[in-house]
Short mmCIF file of C-alpha atoms in Angstrom, two decimals:
data_model
loop_
_atom_site.label_atom_id
_atom_site.label_comp_id
_atom_site.label_asym_id
_atom_site.label_seq_id
_atom_site.Cartn_x
_atom_site.Cartn_y
_atom_site.Cartn_z
CA MET A 6 85.16 181.30 64.15
CA ALA A 7 88.37 182.29 65.85
CA THR A 8 87.53 185.99 65.61
CA GLU A 9 84.09 185.50 67.13
CA GLU A 10 85.52 183.85 70.22
CA HIS A 11 88.21 186.46 70.23
CA GLY A 12 85.62 189.18 70.54
CA ALA A 13 83.37 187.40 73.01
CA GLU A 14 86.01 186.67 75.62
CA GLY A 15 87.60 190.09 75.40
CA GLY A 16 91.29 189.40 74.96
CA LEU A 17 91.46 185.62 75.31
CA VAL A 18 92.96 183.97 72.25
CA PHE A 19 91.31 180.73 71.11
CA HIS A 20 93.20 178.86 68.43
CA PRO A 21 92.92 175.26 69.60
CA MET A 22 93.37 173.90 66.10
CA ASP A 23 96.37 176.01 65.10
CA GLN A 24 98.71 173.42 66.58
CA PHE A 25 97.65 171.02 63.83
CA LEU A 26 98.51 173.35 60.94
CA VAL A 27 100.97 171.94 58.45
CA LYS A 28 103.53 174.68 57.83
CA PRO A 29 106.66 174.81 55.70
CA LEU A 30 109.73 175.02 57.91
CA PHE A 31 111.79 177.32 55.73
CA GLY A 32 109.37 180.07 54.73
CA GLY A 33 106.79 180.22 51.97
CA HIS A 34 103.17 179.16 52.15
CA GLU A 35 102.98 176.51 49.48
CA VAL A 36 102.90 172.95 50.79
CA ALA A 37 103.95 170.79 47.88
CA TRP A 38 104.46 167.05 48.36
CA TYR A 39 108.23 167.45 48.72
CA THR A 40 108.20 170.58 50.93
CA ILE A 41 110.05 170.19 54.21
CA THR A 42 107.36 170.99 56.77
CA ASN A 43 106.80 170.56 60.48
CA VAL A 44 105.48 167.11 59.55
CA THR A 45 108.94 166.27 58.22
CA LEU A 46 110.60 167.64 61.33
CA TRP A 47 108.53 165.68 63.86
CA MET A 48 108.61 162.47 61.84
CA ALA A 49 112.37 162.84 61.58
CA LEU A 50 112.55 163.34 65.35
CA ALA A 51 110.60 160.12 65.82
CA VAL A 52 113.09 158.33 63.57
CA VAL A 53 116.00 159.83 65.53
CA CYS A 54 114.49 158.73 68.85
CA ILE A 55 113.88 155.21 67.56
CA ALA A 56 117.43 155.03 66.22
CA LEU A 57 118.82 156.30 69.54
CA LEU A 58 116.88 153.78 71.56
CA PHE A 59 117.21 150.76 69.30
CA VAL A 60 120.58 151.27 67.64
CA MET A 61 122.64 153.34 70.07
CA GLY A 62 120.97 151.77 73.10
CA THR A 63 121.80 148.23 72.03
CA ARG A 64 125.20 148.84 70.44
CA ARG A 65 127.13 147.14 73.25
CA ARG A 66 125.00 143.98 72.96
CA ALA A 67 125.45 143.57 76.70
CA LEU A 68 124.51 140.26 78.26
CA VAL A 69 123.48 142.23 81.33
CA PRO A 70 121.67 145.13 79.65
CA SER A 71 122.02 148.82 80.40
CA ARG A 72 118.85 150.79 81.12
CA THR A 73 118.41 151.91 77.52
CA GLN A 74 119.02 148.42 76.22
CA SER A 75 116.52 147.10 78.74
CA VAL A 76 113.86 149.45 77.42
CA ALA A 77 114.59 148.41 73.84
CA GLU A 78 114.45 144.73 74.79
CA LEU A 79 111.25 145.30 76.74
CA ALA A 80 109.58 146.95 73.72
CA TYR A 81 110.84 144.14 71.50
CA GLY A 82 109.55 141.47 73.87
CA PHE A 83 106.22 143.27 74.32
CA ILE A 84 105.41 143.40 70.60
CA TYR A 85 107.01 140.03 69.83
CA LYS A 86 104.84 138.35 72.44
CA MET A 87 101.76 140.17 71.20
CA VAL A 88 102.35 139.04 67.60
CA GLU A 89 103.10 135.48 68.70
CA ASP A 90 100.10 135.24 71.04
CA ILE A 91 97.59 136.62 68.57
CA THR A 92 98.75 135.48 65.13
CA GLY A 93 100.69 132.37 66.11
CA LYS A 94 104.17 131.31 65.02
CA ASP A 95 103.57 131.96 61.31
CA GLY A 96 102.69 135.59 62.08
CA LEU A 97 106.19 136.25 63.38
CA ARG A 98 107.38 136.82 59.80
CA TYR A 99 105.48 140.12 59.90
CA PHE A 100 106.89 141.14 63.27
CA PRO A 101 109.24 143.86 61.89
CA TYR A 102 106.33 145.40 60.01
CA ILE A 103 104.15 145.55 63.14
CA MET A 104 107.07 146.74 65.23
CA THR A 105 107.58 149.60 62.76
CA LEU A 106 103.94 150.64 63.08
CA PHE A 107 103.96 150.45 66.86
CA LEU A 108 107.18 152.39 67.30
CA PHE A 109 106.21 155.08 64.83
CA ILE A 110 102.85 155.62 66.54
CA VAL A 111 104.09 155.46 70.10
CA PHE A 112 106.99 157.84 69.45
CA SER A 113 104.84 160.25 67.43
CA ASN A 114 102.22 160.28 70.18
CA PHE A 115 104.72 160.97 72.93
CA LEU A 116 106.72 163.52 70.95
CA GLY A 117 103.42 165.26 70.25
CA LEU A 118 102.95 165.72 73.98
CA LEU A 119 106.00 167.97 74.23
CA PRO A 120 104.99 171.62 74.50
CA LEU A 121 104.92 173.35 71.09
CA ALA A 122 105.20 170.00 69.35
CA PHE A 123 103.36 168.94 66.23
CA THR A 124 101.50 165.65 66.55
CA THR A 125 101.82 163.79 63.25
CA THR A 126 99.44 161.02 64.39
CA SER A 127 96.65 163.55 64.97
CA HIS A 128 96.29 163.90 61.20
CA ILE A 129 93.83 161.71 59.42
CA ALA A 130 96.09 161.70 56.35
CA VAL A 131 98.78 159.94 58.37
CA THR A 132 96.59 157.47 60.24
CA ALA A 133 94.57 156.71 57.12
CA VAL A 134 97.71 155.74 55.26
CA LEU A 135 98.75 153.54 58.18
CA ALA A 136 95.32 151.92 58.39
CA MET A 137 94.97 151.49 54.63
CA GLY A 138 98.43 149.97 54.57
CA VAL A 139 97.34 147.42 57.14
CA PHE A 140 94.00 146.83 55.39
CA LEU A 141 95.52 146.28 51.95
CA THR A 142 98.35 144.14 53.27
CA VAL A 143 96.00 141.96 55.26
CA THR A 144 93.48 141.59 52.42
CA ILE A 145 96.09 140.76 49.78
CA LEU A 146 97.88 138.43 52.19
CA GLY A 147 94.60 136.71 52.99
CA PHE A 148 93.92 135.95 49.33
CA VAL A 149 97.53 134.97 48.59
CA LYS A 150 97.70 132.59 51.55
CA ASN A 151 94.22 131.10 51.43
CA GLY A 152 93.00 131.77 47.87
CA PRO A 153 89.20 132.03 47.69
CA GLY A 154 89.12 130.28 51.07
CA PHE A 155 89.78 133.69 52.59
CA LEU A 156 86.13 134.52 51.88
CA SER A 157 85.14 131.97 54.52
CA LEU A 158 86.01 134.75 56.96
CA PHE A 159 82.60 136.23 56.05
CA TRP A 160 80.73 132.93 56.09
CA VAL A 161 80.13 132.30 59.79
CA SER A 162 79.86 128.51 59.90
CA ALA A 163 79.02 128.58 63.61
CA ALA A 164 75.69 130.31 62.92
CA PRO A 165 72.50 128.57 61.67
CA LEU A 166 72.36 128.34 57.88
CA PRO A 167 69.41 130.72 57.24
CA ILE A 168 71.04 133.73 58.91
CA ARG A 169 74.46 133.15 57.41
CA PRO A 170 73.84 135.35 54.35
CA VAL A 171 72.71 138.20 56.61
CA LEU A 172 75.76 137.74 58.79
CA ALA A 173 77.92 137.66 55.67
CA VAL A 174 76.67 141.10 54.66
CA ILE A 175 77.27 142.44 58.15
CA GLU A 176 80.74 140.88 58.27
CA LEU A 177 81.55 142.35 54.88
CA ILE A 178 80.48 145.83 55.95
CA SER A 179 82.42 145.55 59.21
CA TYR A 180 85.44 144.37 57.27
CA PHE A 181 85.42 147.49 55.12
CA ALA A 182 84.72 149.66 58.15
CA ARG A 183 87.96 148.40 59.72
CA PRO A 184 90.37 150.87 58.11
CA VAL A 185 88.00 153.75 58.84
CA SER A 186 87.65 153.01 62.55
CA HIS A 187 91.30 151.99 62.73
CA SER A 188 92.48 155.37 61.46
CA ILE A 189 89.86 157.70 62.95
CA ARG A 190 90.26 156.17 66.41
CA LEU A 191 93.93 157.11 66.55
CA ALA A 192 93.68 160.54 64.90
CA GLY A 193 90.53 161.45 66.82
CA ASN A 194 92.04 160.56 70.20
CA MET A 195 95.19 162.48 69.51
CA MET A 196 93.44 165.54 68.10
CA ALA A 197 90.73 165.78 70.76
CA GLY A 198 93.09 165.57 73.71
CA HIS A 199 95.47 168.16 72.31
CA ALA A 200 92.64 170.51 71.37
CA VAL A 201 91.11 170.28 74.85
CA ILE A 202 94.46 171.06 76.46
CA LYS A 203 94.76 174.07 74.16
CA VAL A 204 91.27 175.32 75.09
CA PHE A 205 92.09 175.11 78.80
CA ALA A 206 95.39 176.82 78.09
CA ALA A 207 93.52 179.68 76.46
CA PHE A 208 91.53 180.24 79.67
CA ALA A 209 94.65 180.21 81.85
CA PRO A 210 95.69 183.90 81.40
CA LEU A 211 92.20 185.16 82.38
CA VAL A 212 93.53 186.28 85.77
CA LEU A 213 95.46 189.05 83.98
CA MET A 214 92.25 190.45 82.47
CA SER A 215 89.35 190.09 84.88
CA GLY A 216 88.47 189.26 88.48
CA ILE A 217 86.80 185.98 87.66
CA GLY A 218 90.24 184.76 86.56
CA VAL A 219 91.21 184.23 90.21
CA LEU A 220 88.90 181.25 90.06
CA VAL A 221 89.26 180.26 86.43
CA THR A 222 93.06 180.33 86.12
CA PRO A 223 93.88 177.74 88.86
CA LEU A 224 91.05 175.55 87.59
CA SER A 225 92.27 175.62 84.03
CA ILE A 226 95.86 174.95 85.08
CA LEU A 227 94.62 171.98 87.11
CA ALA A 228 92.60 170.82 84.12
CA ILE A 229 95.63 171.08 81.82
CA THR A 230 97.64 168.96 84.25
CA ALA A 231 94.92 166.34 84.53
CA MET A 232 94.40 166.25 80.75
CA TYR A 233 98.13 165.92 80.23
CA GLY A 234 98.21 162.89 82.52
CA LEU A 235 95.29 161.39 80.65
CA GLU A 236 96.97 162.13 77.33
CA ILE A 237 100.10 160.27 78.40
CA LEU A 238 97.89 157.26 79.05
CA VAL A 239 96.04 157.74 75.76
CA ALA A 240 99.30 158.14 73.82
CA PHE A 241 100.38 154.66 74.86
CA ILE A 242 96.98 153.00 74.79
CA GLN A 243 96.20 154.20 71.27
CA ALA A 244 99.52 152.90 69.97
CA TYR A 245 98.83 149.63 71.76
CA VAL A 246 95.29 149.41 70.37
CA PHE A 247 96.41 150.17 66.83
CA THR A 248 99.07 147.49 67.05
CA ILE A 249 96.89 144.83 68.63
CA LEU A 250 94.16 145.41 66.04
CA THR A 251 96.77 145.05 63.32
CA CYS A 252 97.70 141.71 64.86
CA VAL A 253 94.05 140.64 65.00
CA TYR A 254 93.52 141.57 61.33
CA LEU A 255 96.69 139.72 60.43
CA LYS A 256 95.43 136.66 62.27
CA ASP A 257 92.23 136.80 60.21
CA ALA A 258 94.31 136.84 57.04
CA LEU A 259 96.47 133.90 58.13
CA HIS A 260 93.73 131.80 59.73
CA PRO A 261 90.34 132.88 58.32
CA HIS A 262 88.64 129.70 59.57
CA HIS A 263 88.99 130.67 63.24
CA MET B 1 100.20 192.98 68.71
CA ALA B 2 101.81 189.60 68.82
CA THR B 3 98.61 188.01 67.55
CA GLU B 4 98.47 190.44 64.68
CA ALA B 5 102.04 189.56 63.76
CA THR B 6 101.34 185.83 63.77
CA GLU B 7 98.12 186.31 61.91
CA GLY B 8 100.00 188.30 59.33
CA ALA B 9 102.58 185.58 59.06
CA HIS B 10 99.92 182.95 58.76
CA GLY B 11 98.10 184.79 56.02
CA ALA B 12 97.45 181.90 53.72
CA ALA B 13 97.19 179.43 56.56
CA GLU B 14 94.34 181.44 58.04
CA ALA B 15 92.41 181.01 54.86
CA THR B 16 92.64 177.24 55.16
CA ALA B 17 92.16 177.30 58.93
CA ALA B 18 88.83 178.95 58.32
CA VAL B 19 87.63 175.49 57.32
CA GLY B 20 88.05 174.62 61.01
CA MET B 21 90.16 171.49 60.98
CA PRO B 22 93.65 171.52 59.48
CA GLN B 23 93.19 167.73 59.33
CA LEU B 24 90.72 168.21 56.48
CA ASP B 25 92.94 170.54 54.47
CA PHE B 26 93.50 168.20 51.56
CA SER B 27 96.21 170.38 50.07
CA THR B 28 98.64 169.15 52.74
CA PHE B 29 97.82 165.45 52.22
CA PRO B 30 100.45 164.67 49.56
CA ASN B 31 103.10 166.24 51.74
CA GLN B 32 102.12 164.27 54.84
CA ILE B 33 101.74 161.02 52.96
CA PHE B 34 105.10 161.43 51.22
CA TRP B 35 106.97 162.10 54.45
CA LEU B 36 105.09 159.36 56.28
CA VAL B 37 106.10 156.80 53.68
CA VAL B 38 109.71 157.98 53.84
CA THR B 39 109.63 157.78 57.64
CA LEU B 40 108.09 154.32 57.71
CA VAL B 41 110.60 152.99 55.21
CA VAL B 42 113.50 154.44 57.21
CA ILE B 43 112.17 153.03 60.49
CA TYR B 44 111.55 149.66 58.84
CA LEU B 45 115.08 149.55 57.45
CA ILE B 46 116.63 150.56 60.77
CA LEU B 47 114.62 147.93 62.62
CA SER B 48 114.86 145.04 60.19
CA ARG B 49 118.51 145.57 59.21
CA VAL B 50 120.08 146.57 62.51
CA ALA B 51 117.98 146.76 65.63
CA LEU B 52 115.76 143.69 65.61
CA PRO B 53 118.40 141.09 64.58
CA ARG B 54 120.73 142.57 67.18
CA ILE B 55 118.18 142.40 69.97
CA ALA B 56 117.14 138.92 68.87
CA SER B 57 120.76 137.72 69.02
CA VAL B 58 121.29 139.35 72.42
CA LEU B 59 118.16 137.67 73.76
CA THR B 60 119.19 134.29 72.31
CA ASP B 61 122.68 134.65 73.75
CA ARG B 62 121.25 135.50 77.12
CA GLN B 63 118.87 132.56 76.94
CA GLY B 64 121.79 130.28 76.05
CA THR B 65 123.95 131.65 78.82
CA ILE B 66 121.19 131.26 81.36
CA ALA B 67 120.45 127.71 80.21
CA ASN B 68 124.17 126.84 80.39
CA ASP B 69 124.47 128.39 83.81
CA ILE B 70 121.48 126.46 85.06
CA ALA B 71 122.89 123.22 83.65
CA ALA B 72 126.27 123.94 85.26
CA ALA B 73 124.56 124.73 88.55
CA GLU B 74 122.62 121.48 88.30
CA GLU B 75 125.85 119.58 87.72
CA LEU B 76 127.59 121.30 90.60
CA LYS B 77 124.63 120.51 92.82
CA LEU B 78 124.93 116.81 91.93
CA LYS B 79 128.64 116.94 92.65
CA ALA B 80 127.98 118.60 95.97
CA GLN B 81 125.47 115.92 96.84
CA GLU B 82 127.98 113.22 95.93
CA ALA B 83 130.63 114.92 98.01
CA GLU B 84 128.24 115.14 100.91
CA LYS B 85 127.47 111.45 100.61
CA ALA B 86 131.19 110.61 100.54
CA TYR B 87 131.73 112.79 103.56
CA GLU B 88 128.90 111.12 105.45
CA GLN B 89 130.39 107.72 104.56
CA ALA B 90 133.84 108.77 105.71
CA LEU B 91 132.40 110.11 108.91
CA ALA B 92 130.52 106.88 109.61
CA ASP B 93 133.68 104.84 108.85
CA ALA B 94 135.73 107.01 111.14
CA ARG B 95 133.17 106.67 113.91
CA ALA B 96 133.14 102.86 113.59
CA GLU B 97 136.96 102.77 113.55
CA ALA B 98 137.13 104.98 116.59
CA SER B 99 134.71 102.87 118.60
CA ARG B 100 136.57 99.73 117.57
CA ILE B 101 139.90 101.18 118.69
CA ALA B 102 138.34 102.32 121.95
CA ALA B 103 136.93 98.86 122.67
CA GLU B 104 140.26 97.24 121.83
CA THR B 105 142.15 99.60 124.05
CA ARG B 106 139.68 99.11 126.85
CA ALA B 107 140.08 95.34 126.60
CA GLU B 108 143.86 95.54 126.53
CA ILE B 109 144.00 97.86 129.49
CA GLY B 110 141.56 95.62 131.36
CA ALA B 111 143.78 92.62 130.71
CA GLN B 112 146.86 94.46 131.87
CA LEU B 113 145.02 95.64 134.93
CA ASP B 114 143.86 92.11 135.79
CA GLU B 115 147.38 90.79 135.40
CA ALA B 116 148.84 93.48 137.60
CA LYS B 117 146.14 92.89 140.18
CA ALA B 118 146.83 89.15 140.23
CA LYS B 119 150.52 89.79 140.60
CA ALA B 120 149.95 92.22 143.39
CA ASP B 121 147.58 89.80 145.11
CA ALA B 122 150.17 87.00 144.91
CA GLU B 123 152.85 89.24 146.32
CA ILE B 124 150.59 90.42 149.09
CA ALA B 125 149.71 86.81 149.91
CA ALA B 126 153.40 85.83 149.97
CA ARG B 127 154.28 88.75 152.20
CA ALA B 128 151.38 87.99 154.51
CA ALA B 129 152.41 84.35 154.76
CA GLU B 130 155.98 85.34 155.54
CA SER B 131 154.85 87.78 158.18
CA GLN B 132 152.56 85.14 159.66
CA LYS B 133 155.50 82.76 159.90
CA ARG B 134 157.66 85.32 161.64
CA ILE B 135 154.84 86.18 164.05
CA GLU B 136 154.50 82.45 164.78
CA GLU B 137 158.23 82.18 165.41
CA ILE B 138 158.19 85.25 167.63
CA ARG B 139 155.18 83.92 169.48
CA ALA B 140 156.87 80.51 169.97
CA GLY B 141 160.11 82.21 171.07
CA ALA B 142 158.09 84.31 173.56
CA ALA B 143 156.36 81.22 175.10
CA ASP B 144 159.75 79.45 175.56
CA ALA B 145 161.21 82.54 177.15
CA VAL B 146 158.22 82.80 179.52
CA ALA B 147 158.64 79.13 180.52
CA GLU B 148 162.35 79.59 181.15
CA VAL B 149 161.83 82.77 183.15
CA ALA B 150 159.09 81.11 185.16
CA ARG B 151 161.33 78.08 185.87
CA ASP B 152 164.24 80.27 186.84
CA THR B 153 162.08 82.48 189.01
CA ALA B 154 160.45 79.46 190.61
CA SER B 155 163.79 77.73 191.36
CA GLU B 156 165.11 80.96 192.82
CA LEU B 157 162.06 81.33 195.01
CA VAL B 158 162.20 77.71 196.09
CA ALA B 159 165.93 78.05 196.91
CA LEU B 160 165.22 81.21 198.88
CA LEU B 161 162.29 79.83 200.80
CA THR B 162 163.64 76.36 201.39
CA PRO B 163 167.39 76.51 201.18
CA GLY B 164 169.10 73.33 200.25
CA LYS B 165 165.98 71.47 199.65
CA GLY B 166 165.31 72.67 196.11
CA ASP B 167 164.97 70.01 193.60
CA ALA B 168 165.55 71.56 190.19
CA GLN B 169 163.88 68.62 188.48
CA ALA B 170 160.68 68.88 190.42
CA VAL B 171 160.47 72.62 190.10
CA SER B 172 160.70 72.63 186.33
CA ALA B 173 158.13 69.88 186.12
CA ALA B 174 155.79 71.85 188.36
CA VAL B 175 156.29 75.00 186.32
CA ALA B 176 155.71 73.16 183.06
CA ALA B 177 152.51 71.67 184.51
CA ARG B 178 151.41 75.07 185.73
CA LEU B 179 152.13 76.70 182.37
CA LYS B 180 150.11 74.16 180.54
CA GLY B 181 147.19 75.15 182.47
#
């Protein structure tokens, strides 16, 4: 595929998906489960950033906060309010868990926007684990908290009795579709945006090779800029969406009777 | 040249990239999942052990401080209102006192003035009476003197006009009659 495009465009190099390759950091080609790869590096950077913001930034415990502390408090308040509004007071027990998810996703998304970065959240393996974690937690929690009563989530008592079994099937299917949409939404958004930027970037050096580049190069640079702006928006929105859906699922587990 | 070098370096990666999406290269899944779990556990520990309790305590402290400050401000406001009321009261008292003193003073001065006026009037009346008396005396003295001069002048004239025949008694009687009118 890559070589075909290579030949067709005469010198342009199209490798929009190369940025997603998982590579060992210290040589070798084998990627065993323990190998230190670029995944490890960028996840570690996310951890470092979170620690800097939330531990270093708040270490003075100032009554009148510094800028960094303000940002940390703002993020705290943002997620805390979200959990409280959606799941109610009893959902606040799971606040650290949701905060962990949100911070990991938001930092991974934004770190992935740095040039030459590796976006861990663009990988389905990562988002699937996150989504399955949420799905399993919520399902188990639902049965532990409500017993068989959790199944009333699928029995829509607001609907007329004859169509309830049909609705139950639909609800059941949509329930099991949750982790799929939950994970593919995040990975898909991240991957698509980055790949598009990379494609435009491949067109950018055309001015060095042919006359049409005078037109194409400024356009592609403009497109990269615009896409980058959009990606900044998407990076936050996807983290927000993932988190808010987690809260909604958690609410279903805690209060299945609506 | 550079592409050749990277392609050479990628070697094995190229084989997997031929699938199209590195996301679907299942051979890297255990690696990603392992590191993801490690990362999540580390983030969770950092947040739940250090960051979140700290931020929660800071927010609670701030809430407490703000509530205290508001209560203190409320108290001070009440005190200020009380002080203002006391001030208004004092001002009203002072005004009443001042007008009372003014009225008293005015009355006192009026009394003094009346007394002085009465005294002055009495003195003036006494002086006027005295002067009147003296004027009367002077006037009486002047009438006597006129009568005497007239008598003398008449006797002299009579003696000059009719020597030896002047009767002093008759002359003075005539003069007195003439003077009376």
